[in-house]
Coordinates of C-alpha atoms and ligand atoms in Angstrom, one line a residue:
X1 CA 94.4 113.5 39.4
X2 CA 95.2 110.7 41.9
X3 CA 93.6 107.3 42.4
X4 CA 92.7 106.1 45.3
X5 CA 95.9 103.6 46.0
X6 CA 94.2 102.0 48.6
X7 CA 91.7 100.1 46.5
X8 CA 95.3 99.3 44.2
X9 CA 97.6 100.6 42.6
X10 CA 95.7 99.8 39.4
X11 CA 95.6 102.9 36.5
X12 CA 91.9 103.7 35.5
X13 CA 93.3 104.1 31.8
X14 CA 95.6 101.4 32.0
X15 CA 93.3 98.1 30.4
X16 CA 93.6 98.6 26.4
X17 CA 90.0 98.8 25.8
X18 CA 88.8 102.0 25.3
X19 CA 92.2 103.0 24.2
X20 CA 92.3 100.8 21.0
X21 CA 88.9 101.4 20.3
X22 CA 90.3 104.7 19.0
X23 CA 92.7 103.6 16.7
X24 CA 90.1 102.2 14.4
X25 CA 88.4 105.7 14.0
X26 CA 92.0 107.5 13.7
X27 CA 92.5 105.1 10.4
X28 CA 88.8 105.9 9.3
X29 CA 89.2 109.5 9.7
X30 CA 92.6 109.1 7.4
X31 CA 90.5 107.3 4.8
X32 CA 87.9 110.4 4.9
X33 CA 90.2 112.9 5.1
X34 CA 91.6 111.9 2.0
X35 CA 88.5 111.3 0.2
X36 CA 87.8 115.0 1.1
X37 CA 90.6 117.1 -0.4
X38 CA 90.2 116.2 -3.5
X39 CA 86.7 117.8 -3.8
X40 CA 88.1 121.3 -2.9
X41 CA 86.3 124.1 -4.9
X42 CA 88.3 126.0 -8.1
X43 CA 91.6 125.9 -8.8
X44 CA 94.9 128.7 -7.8
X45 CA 92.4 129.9 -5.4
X46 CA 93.5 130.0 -1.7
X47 CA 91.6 127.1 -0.7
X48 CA 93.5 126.0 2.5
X49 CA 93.9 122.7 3.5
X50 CA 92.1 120.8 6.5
X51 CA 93.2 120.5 9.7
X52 CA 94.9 117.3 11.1
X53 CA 92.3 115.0 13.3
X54 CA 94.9 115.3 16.2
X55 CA 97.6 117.6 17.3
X56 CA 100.4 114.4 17.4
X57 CA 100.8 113.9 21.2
X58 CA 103.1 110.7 21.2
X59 CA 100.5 109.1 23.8
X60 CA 97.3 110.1 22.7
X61 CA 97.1 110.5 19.0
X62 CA 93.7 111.3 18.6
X63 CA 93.4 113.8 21.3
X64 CA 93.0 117.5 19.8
X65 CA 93.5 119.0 16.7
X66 CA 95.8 121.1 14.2
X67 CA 95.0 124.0 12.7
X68 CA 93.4 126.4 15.4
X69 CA 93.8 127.5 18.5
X70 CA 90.6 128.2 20.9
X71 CA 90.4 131.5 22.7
X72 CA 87.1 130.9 24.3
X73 CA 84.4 128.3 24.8
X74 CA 81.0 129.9 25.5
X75 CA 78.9 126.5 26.6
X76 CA 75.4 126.9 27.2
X77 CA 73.5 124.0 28.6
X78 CA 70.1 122.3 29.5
X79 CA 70.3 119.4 31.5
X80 CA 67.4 116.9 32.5
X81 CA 69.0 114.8 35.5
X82 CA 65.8 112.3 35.7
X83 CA 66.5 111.4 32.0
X84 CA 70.0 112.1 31.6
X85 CA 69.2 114.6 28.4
X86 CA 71.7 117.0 27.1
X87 CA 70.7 119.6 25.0
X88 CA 73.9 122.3 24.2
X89 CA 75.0 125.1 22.1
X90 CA 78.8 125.2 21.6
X91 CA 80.2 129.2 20.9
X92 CA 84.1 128.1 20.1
X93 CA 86.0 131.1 19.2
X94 CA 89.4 130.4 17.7
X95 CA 92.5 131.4 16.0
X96 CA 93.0 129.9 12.3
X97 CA 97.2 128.9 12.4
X98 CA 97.1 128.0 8.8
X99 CA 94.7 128.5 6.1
X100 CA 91.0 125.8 7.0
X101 CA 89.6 124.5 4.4
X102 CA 87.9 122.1 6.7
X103 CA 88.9 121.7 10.7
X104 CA 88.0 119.0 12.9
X105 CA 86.4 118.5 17.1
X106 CA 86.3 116.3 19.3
X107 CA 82.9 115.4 20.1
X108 CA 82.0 112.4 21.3
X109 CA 78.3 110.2 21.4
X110 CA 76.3 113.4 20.9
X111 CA 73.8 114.2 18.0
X112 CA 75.4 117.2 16.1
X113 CA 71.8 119.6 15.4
X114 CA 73.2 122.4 13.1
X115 CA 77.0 123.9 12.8
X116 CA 77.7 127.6 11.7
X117 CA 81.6 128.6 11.1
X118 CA 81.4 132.8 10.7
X119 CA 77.7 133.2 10.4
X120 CA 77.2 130.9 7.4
X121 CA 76.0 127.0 7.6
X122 CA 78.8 124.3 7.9
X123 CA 78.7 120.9 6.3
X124 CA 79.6 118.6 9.3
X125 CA 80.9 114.5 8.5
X126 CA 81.1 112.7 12.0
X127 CA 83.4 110.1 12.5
X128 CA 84.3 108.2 15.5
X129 CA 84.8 111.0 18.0
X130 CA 86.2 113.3 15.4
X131 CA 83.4 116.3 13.8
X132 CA 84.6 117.5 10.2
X133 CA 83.7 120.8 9.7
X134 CA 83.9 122.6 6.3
X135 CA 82.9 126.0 6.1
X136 CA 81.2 127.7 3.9
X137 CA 84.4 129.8 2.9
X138 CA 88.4 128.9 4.0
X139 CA 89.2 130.2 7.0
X140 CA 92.3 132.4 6.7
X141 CA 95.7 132.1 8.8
X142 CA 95.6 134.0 11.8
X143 CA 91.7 134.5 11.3
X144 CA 90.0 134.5 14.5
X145 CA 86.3 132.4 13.7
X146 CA 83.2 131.3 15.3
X147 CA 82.1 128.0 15.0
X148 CA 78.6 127.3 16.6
X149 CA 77.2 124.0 17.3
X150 CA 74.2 122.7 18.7
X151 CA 74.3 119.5 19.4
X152 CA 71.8 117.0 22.0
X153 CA 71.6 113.4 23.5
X154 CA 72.6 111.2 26.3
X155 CA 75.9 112.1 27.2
X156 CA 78.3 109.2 27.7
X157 CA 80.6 108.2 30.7
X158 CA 83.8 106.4 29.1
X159 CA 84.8 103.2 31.3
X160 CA 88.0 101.2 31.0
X161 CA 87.8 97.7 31.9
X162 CA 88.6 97.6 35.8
X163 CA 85.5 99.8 36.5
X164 CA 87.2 103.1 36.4
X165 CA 85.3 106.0 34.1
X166 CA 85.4 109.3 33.2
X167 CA 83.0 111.6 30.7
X168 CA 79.4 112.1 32.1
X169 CA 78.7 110.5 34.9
X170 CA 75.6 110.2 36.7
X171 CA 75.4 110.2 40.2
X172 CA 72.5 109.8 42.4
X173 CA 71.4 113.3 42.7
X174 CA 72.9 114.2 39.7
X175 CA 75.7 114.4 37.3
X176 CA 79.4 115.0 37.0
X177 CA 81.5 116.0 34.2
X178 CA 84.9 114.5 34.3
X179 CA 87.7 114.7 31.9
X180 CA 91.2 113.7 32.4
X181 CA 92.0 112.5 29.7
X182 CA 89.5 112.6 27.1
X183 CA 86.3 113.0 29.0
X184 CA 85.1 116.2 28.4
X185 CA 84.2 115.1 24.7
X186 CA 81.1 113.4 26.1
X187 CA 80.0 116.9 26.4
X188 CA 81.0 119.8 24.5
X189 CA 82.9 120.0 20.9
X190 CA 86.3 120.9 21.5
X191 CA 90.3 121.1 21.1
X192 CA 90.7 118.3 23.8
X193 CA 94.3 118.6 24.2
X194 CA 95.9 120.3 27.0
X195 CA 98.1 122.2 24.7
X196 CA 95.3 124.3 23.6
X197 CA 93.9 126.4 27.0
X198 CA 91.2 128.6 26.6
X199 CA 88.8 130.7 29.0
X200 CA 85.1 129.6 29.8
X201 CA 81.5 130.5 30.1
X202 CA 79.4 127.7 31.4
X203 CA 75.4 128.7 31.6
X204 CA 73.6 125.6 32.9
X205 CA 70.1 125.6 33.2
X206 CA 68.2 122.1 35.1
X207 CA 64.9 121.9 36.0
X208 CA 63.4 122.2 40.0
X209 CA 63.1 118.6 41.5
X210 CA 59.7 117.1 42.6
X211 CA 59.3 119.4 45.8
X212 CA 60.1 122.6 43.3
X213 CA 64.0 122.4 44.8
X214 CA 66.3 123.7 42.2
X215 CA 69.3 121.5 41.3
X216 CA 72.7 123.1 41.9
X217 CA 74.8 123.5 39.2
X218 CA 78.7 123.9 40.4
X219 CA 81.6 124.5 37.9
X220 CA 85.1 126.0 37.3
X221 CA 85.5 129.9 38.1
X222 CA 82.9 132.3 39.3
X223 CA 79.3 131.9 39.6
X224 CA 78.2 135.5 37.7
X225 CA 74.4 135.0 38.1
X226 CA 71.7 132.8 39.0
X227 CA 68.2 133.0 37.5
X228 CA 65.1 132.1 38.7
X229 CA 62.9 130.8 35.7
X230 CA 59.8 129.7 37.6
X231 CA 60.3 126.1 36.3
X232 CA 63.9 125.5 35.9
X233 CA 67.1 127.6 37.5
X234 CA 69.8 128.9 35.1
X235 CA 73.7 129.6 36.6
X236 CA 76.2 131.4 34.6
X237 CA 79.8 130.5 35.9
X238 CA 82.9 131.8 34.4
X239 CA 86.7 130.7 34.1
X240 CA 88.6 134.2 33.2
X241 CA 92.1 132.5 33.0
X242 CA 92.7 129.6 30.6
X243 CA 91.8 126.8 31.5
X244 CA 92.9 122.9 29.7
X245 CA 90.0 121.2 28.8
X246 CA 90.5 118.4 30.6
X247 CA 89.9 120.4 33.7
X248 CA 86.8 121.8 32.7
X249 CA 83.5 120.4 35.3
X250 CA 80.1 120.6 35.8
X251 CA 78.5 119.0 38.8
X252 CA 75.1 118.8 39.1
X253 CA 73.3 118.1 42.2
X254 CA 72.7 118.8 46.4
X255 CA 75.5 120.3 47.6
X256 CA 76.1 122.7 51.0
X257 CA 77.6 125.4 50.1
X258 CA 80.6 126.8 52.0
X259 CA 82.1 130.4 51.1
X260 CA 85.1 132.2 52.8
X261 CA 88.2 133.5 51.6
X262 CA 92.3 133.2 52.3
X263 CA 94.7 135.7 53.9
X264 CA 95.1 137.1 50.6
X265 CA 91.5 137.5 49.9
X266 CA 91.0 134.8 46.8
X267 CA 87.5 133.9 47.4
X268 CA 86.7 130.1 48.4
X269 CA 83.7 128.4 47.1
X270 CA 83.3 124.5 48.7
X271 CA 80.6 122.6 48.5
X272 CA 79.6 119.3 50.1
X273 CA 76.8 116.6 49.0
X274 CA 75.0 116.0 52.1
X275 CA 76.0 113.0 52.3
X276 CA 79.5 113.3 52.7
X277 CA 78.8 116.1 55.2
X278 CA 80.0 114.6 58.3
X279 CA 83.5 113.0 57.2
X280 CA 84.0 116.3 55.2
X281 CA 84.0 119.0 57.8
X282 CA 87.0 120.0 58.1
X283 CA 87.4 120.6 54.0
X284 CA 85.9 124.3 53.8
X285 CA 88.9 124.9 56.7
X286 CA 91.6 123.2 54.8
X287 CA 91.2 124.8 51.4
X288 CA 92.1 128.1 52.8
X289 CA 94.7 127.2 55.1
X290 CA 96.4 124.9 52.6
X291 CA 95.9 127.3 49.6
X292 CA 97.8 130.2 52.0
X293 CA 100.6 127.1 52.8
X294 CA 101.2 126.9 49.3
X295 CA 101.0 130.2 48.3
X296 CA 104.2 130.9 50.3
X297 CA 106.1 128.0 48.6
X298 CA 105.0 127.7 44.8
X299 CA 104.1 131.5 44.4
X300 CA 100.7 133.3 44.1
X301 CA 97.8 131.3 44.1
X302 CA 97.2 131.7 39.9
X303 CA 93.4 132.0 39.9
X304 CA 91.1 134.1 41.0
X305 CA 88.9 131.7 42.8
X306 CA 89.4 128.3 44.8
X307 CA 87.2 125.5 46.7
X308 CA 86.7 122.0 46.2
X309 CA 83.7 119.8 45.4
X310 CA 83.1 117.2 47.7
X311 CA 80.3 115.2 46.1
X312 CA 79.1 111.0 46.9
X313 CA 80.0 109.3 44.1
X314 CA 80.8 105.8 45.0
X315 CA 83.2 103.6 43.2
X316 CA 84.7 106.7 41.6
X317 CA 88.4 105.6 42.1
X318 CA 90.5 108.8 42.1
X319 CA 89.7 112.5 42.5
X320 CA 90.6 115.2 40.2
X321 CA 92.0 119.0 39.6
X322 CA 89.4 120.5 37.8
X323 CA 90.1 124.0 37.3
X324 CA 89.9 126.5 41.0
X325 CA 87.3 123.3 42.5
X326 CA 88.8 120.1 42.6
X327 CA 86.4 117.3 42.8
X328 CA 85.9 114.4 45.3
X329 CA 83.9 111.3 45.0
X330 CA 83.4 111.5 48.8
X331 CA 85.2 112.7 51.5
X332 CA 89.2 113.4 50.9
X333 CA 91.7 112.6 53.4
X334 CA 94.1 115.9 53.9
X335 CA 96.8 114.9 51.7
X336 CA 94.6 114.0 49.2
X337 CA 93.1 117.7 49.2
X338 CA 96.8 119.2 48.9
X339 CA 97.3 117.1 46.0
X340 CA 94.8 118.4 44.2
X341 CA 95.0 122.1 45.5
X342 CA 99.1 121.9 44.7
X343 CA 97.8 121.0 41.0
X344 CA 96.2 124.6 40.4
X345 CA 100.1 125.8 40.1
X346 CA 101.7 122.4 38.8
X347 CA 99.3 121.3 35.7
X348 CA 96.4 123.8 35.7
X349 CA 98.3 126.9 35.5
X350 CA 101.2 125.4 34.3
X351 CA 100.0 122.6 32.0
X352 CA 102.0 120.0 30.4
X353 CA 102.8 120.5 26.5
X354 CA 101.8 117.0 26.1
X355 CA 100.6 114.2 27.8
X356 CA 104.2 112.5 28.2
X357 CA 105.4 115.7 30.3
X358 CA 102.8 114.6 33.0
X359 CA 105.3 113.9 35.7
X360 CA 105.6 117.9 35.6
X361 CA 102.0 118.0 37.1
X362 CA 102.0 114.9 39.5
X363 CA 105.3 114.3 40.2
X364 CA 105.1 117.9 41.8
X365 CA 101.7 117.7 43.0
X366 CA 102.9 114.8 44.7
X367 CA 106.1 116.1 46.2
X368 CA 103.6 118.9 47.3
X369 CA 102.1 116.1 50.0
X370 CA 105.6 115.5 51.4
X371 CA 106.0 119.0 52.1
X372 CA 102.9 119.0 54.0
X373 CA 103.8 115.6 56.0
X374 CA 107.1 117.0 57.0
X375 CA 105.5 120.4 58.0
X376 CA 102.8 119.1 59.9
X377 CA 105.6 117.2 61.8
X378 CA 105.5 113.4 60.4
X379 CA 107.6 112.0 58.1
X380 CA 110.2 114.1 56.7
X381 CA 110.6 114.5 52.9
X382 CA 114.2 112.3 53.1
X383 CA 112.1 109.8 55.3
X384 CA 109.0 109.7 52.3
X385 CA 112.2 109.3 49.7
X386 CA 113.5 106.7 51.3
X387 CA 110.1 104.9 52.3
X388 CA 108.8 104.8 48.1
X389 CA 112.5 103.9 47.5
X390 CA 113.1 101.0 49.8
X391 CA 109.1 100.1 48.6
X392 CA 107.7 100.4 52.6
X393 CA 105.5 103.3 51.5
X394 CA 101.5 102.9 50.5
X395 CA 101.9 104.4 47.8
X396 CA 105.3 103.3 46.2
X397 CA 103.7 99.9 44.4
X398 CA 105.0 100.0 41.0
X399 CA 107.0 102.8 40.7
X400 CA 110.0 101.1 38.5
X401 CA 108.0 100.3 36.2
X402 CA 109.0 102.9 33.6
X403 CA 110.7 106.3 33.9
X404 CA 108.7 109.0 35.2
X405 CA 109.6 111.4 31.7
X406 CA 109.4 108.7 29.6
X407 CA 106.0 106.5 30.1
X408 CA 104.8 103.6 27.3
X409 CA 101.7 104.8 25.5
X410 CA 98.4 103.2 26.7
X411 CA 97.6 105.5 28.9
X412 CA 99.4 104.8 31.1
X413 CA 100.9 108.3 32.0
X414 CA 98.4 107.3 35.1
X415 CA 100.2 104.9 36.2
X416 CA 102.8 105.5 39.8
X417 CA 105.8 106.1 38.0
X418 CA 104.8 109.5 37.2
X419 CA 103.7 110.1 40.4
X420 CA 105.9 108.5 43.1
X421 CA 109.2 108.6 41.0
X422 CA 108.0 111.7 39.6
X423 CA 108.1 113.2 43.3
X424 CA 111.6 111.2 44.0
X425 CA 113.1 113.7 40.9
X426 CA 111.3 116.7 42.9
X427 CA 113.4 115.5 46.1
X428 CA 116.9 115.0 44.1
X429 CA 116.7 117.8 42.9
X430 CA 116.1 119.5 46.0
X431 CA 118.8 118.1 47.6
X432 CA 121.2 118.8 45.1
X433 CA 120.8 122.3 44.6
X434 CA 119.6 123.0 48.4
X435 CA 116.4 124.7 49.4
X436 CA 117.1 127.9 48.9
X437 CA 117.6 127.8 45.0
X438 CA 114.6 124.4 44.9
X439 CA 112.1 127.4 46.3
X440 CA 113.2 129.6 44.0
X441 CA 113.2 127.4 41.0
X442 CA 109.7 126.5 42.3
X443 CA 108.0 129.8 42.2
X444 CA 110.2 130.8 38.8
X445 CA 108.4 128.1 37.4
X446 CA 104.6 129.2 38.2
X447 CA 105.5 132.8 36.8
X448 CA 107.2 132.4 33.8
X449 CA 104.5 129.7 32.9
X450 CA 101.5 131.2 34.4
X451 CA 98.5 130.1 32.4
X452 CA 101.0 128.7 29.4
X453 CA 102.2 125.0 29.0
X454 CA 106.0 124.2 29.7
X455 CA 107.9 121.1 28.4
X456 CA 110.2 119.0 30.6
X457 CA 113.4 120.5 28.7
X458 CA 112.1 123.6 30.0
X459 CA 112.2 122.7 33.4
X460 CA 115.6 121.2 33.5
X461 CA 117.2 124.3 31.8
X462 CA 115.7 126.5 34.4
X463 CA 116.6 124.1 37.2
X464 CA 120.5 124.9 35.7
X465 CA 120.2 128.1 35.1
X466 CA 119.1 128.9 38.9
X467 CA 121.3 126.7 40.1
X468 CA 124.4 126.7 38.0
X469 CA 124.8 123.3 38.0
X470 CA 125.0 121.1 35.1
X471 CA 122.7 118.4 36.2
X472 CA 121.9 116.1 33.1
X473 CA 122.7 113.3 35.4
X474 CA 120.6 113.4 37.8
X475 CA 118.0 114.0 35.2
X476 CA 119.4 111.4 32.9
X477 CA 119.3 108.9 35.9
X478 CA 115.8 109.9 37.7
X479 CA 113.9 110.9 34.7
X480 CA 114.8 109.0 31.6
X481 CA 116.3 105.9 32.8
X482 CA 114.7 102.8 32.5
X483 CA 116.3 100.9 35.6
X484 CA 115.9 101.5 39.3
X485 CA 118.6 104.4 39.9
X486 CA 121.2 103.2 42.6
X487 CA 120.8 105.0 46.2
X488 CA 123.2 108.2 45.9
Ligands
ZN501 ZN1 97.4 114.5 40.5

């Protein structure tokens, strides 16, 4: 992600609204949850216990669940854009990591229709934007279910109190499905917790519009077929690696469509609202030449697709790294497009454990814009440092406020901390252990995590392993520390 600093430095999750609304249903849940294992069938049978309503992220609480892992989400969906009507069927196919008497999703606003865990009707309790579901019979450890839901409604967009939003959001030809951090609960039951990755098939089916146009329907992966139903057009897209759920996105809409490929053949899928046509024609260009520029810094590009959705979506106040497409409100400036393509290696392939290990994924993506300043012959990477240090840079509002590895719940892992100091860490630790072994570390880094999640611990011990340097101080001083580190 990265908002738009030049309406603000403000964080679109930092305003406590939406945030404390979910402690009250974490408490209910607790209450139900208890009331629940008591009425567990027979007794010395295996009988399991449920799963916790979140997987214990520091930050976000809430967010995901214990219990299972998902393998695969099969999501098939009919979507009405002139009355924003959502009618879906969930296929979650998972991995039992302790015996289930009862598991929970995330789902959040929709109607729940019917739930089936295995073949065999579930008995579903909603509460808040946590779905209890007890199956007919426990689910065993290491069991790998299917849990089908069917579920319909309006879907929501989730707003924080300075305008900014994420969830379903409509636009004005359309739709757009958004979900860093929580969003993609307005639309499909999940694990929504980047810990658990899992691949994707997305089949959306919208009706023609008055002059018997068909919609386009744009979302993460490959497009494997396109149908033709007289009435209403059906796309099947597919994400074969794993993919955070966060970063999972349908757009709905007009778009011009732009394919090509790079130098090493990954195909590129862009595509443009009209609209933003004319300020975005030079984007189907960039992906591809930015994709092959870092491609011979971070290692091989990890999917096996890229692009970028450009789409007009006023007001929108950042732009995001969903999964091989990243999406734009309206037409990005170049850097901005880096960002986001640099985030397919730093936080979609390798995604952070937990929310708190964020700086991982911007502070790199970040640094990642530098690089391409200082190549392209501006600024060079000392001259940015010194710029968000000295507090002349656009972007470098704010950035003492906490440490980068460290940031205050609240959601506030958003916030420039984790970007601009995040990307001051990236550039000590360049310099300290020269460019050679920082390059190195680098594209270690993307293969040994490819498709996994890595930890900030992780990081440093491969940065001194590479290096062989012991460098818990400048980690200590750049990562963890509360005050402004001194110069040197
Ligand atoms: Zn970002």
């Amino acid at each position: 992600m990265k908002p738009h600093m030049a309406k603000g430095s403000r964080s679109r999750s930092a305003v406590p609204g939406r945030l404390s609304g979910w402690a009250p249903a974490t408490a209910l849940l607790l209450a139900v949850t208890t009331s629940c294992t008591g009425s567990a069938p027979g007794s010395g049978a295996v009988v399991g216990k449920p799963g916790t309503a979140g997987v214990g992220d520091r930050l976000f609480p809430a967010l995901g669940n214990g219990g299972y892992d998902v393998v695969h989400y099969g999501l098939t969906l009919d979507y009405v854009p002139e009355t924003n009507h959502l009618k879906g069927t969930a296929v979650i196919t998972a991995r039992a990591t302790e015996d289930l008497s009862r598991f929970n999703l995330d789902l959040s606003g929709l109607r729940v229709r019917t739930t089936t865990v295995q073949g065999a009707r579930a008995k579903v309790a909603c509460s808040g934007d946590e779905m209890l579901v007890t199956p007919a019979k426990t689910v065993r450890n290491r069991e790998v279910f299917k849990t089908v839901v069917t579920y319909d409604g309006t879907p929501r967009t989730l707003k924080d109190g300075d305008g900014g939003m994420e969830g379903w959001i409509e636009t004005d030809d359309g739709s757009t499905a958004l979900g860093q951090p929580s969003g993609s609960m307005t639309w499909f039951p999940g694990n929504h917790h980047p810990s658990d990755k899992a691949t994707y098939d997305t089949t959306v089916t919208v009706p023609k519009d008055e002059d018997g146009d068909p919609y386009d329907v744009i979302s993460n992966g490959e497009l494997i077929t396109e149908e033709d139903k007289g009435r209403t057009v059906t796309r099947h897209w597919r994400t074969e690696e794993p993919m955070a759920s966060y970063l999972a996105h349908v757009s709905v809409g007009c778009f011009e469509i732009h394919q090509g490929g790079t130098d090493d053949d990954v195909p590129v899928y862009v595509a443009i609202d009209p609209d933003e046509a004319e300020d975005s024609a030079d984007v189907a260009d960039l992906v591809p030449e930015i994709v092959d520029w870092a491609g011979k810094r971070f290692g091989p590009y990890p999917f096996s697709s890229t692009g970028a959705i450009v789409d007009h979506l006023p007001g929108l106040d950042y732009a995001l790294e969903t999964q091989t497409k990243p999406y734009f409100g309206e037409a990005p400036e170049e850097t901005l497009l880096v960002h986001e393509l640099a985030h397919q290696w730093f936080g979609n392939s390798v995604t952070p454990r937990e929310w708190k290990d964020m700086w991982l994924s911007e502070g790199l993506a970040t640094y990642a814009e530098w690089l391409w300043e200082e190549g392209r012959g501006n600024r060079s990477t000392t001259e940015i440092f010194e710029d968000f240090y000295d507090g002349t840079d656009a972007e470098s509002g704010g950035i003492w406020a906490f440490p980068p590895a460290d940031p205050p719940s609240g959601g506030r892992v958003f916030d420039p901390p984790v970007y601009g100091r995040g990307a001051m860490v990236v550039h000590k630790l360049r310099r300290a252990v020269g460019d050679e072994t920082f390059f190195d570390i680098l594209r270690t880094w993307t293969r040994q995590h490819r498709h996994g999640n890595a930890d900030t611990r992780q990081f440093i011990a491969l940065c001194e392993s590479k290096s062989g340097k012991d460098l818990t101080a400048l980690f200590h001083t750049w990562l963890f520390d509360k005050k402004k580190p001194s110069r040197m």
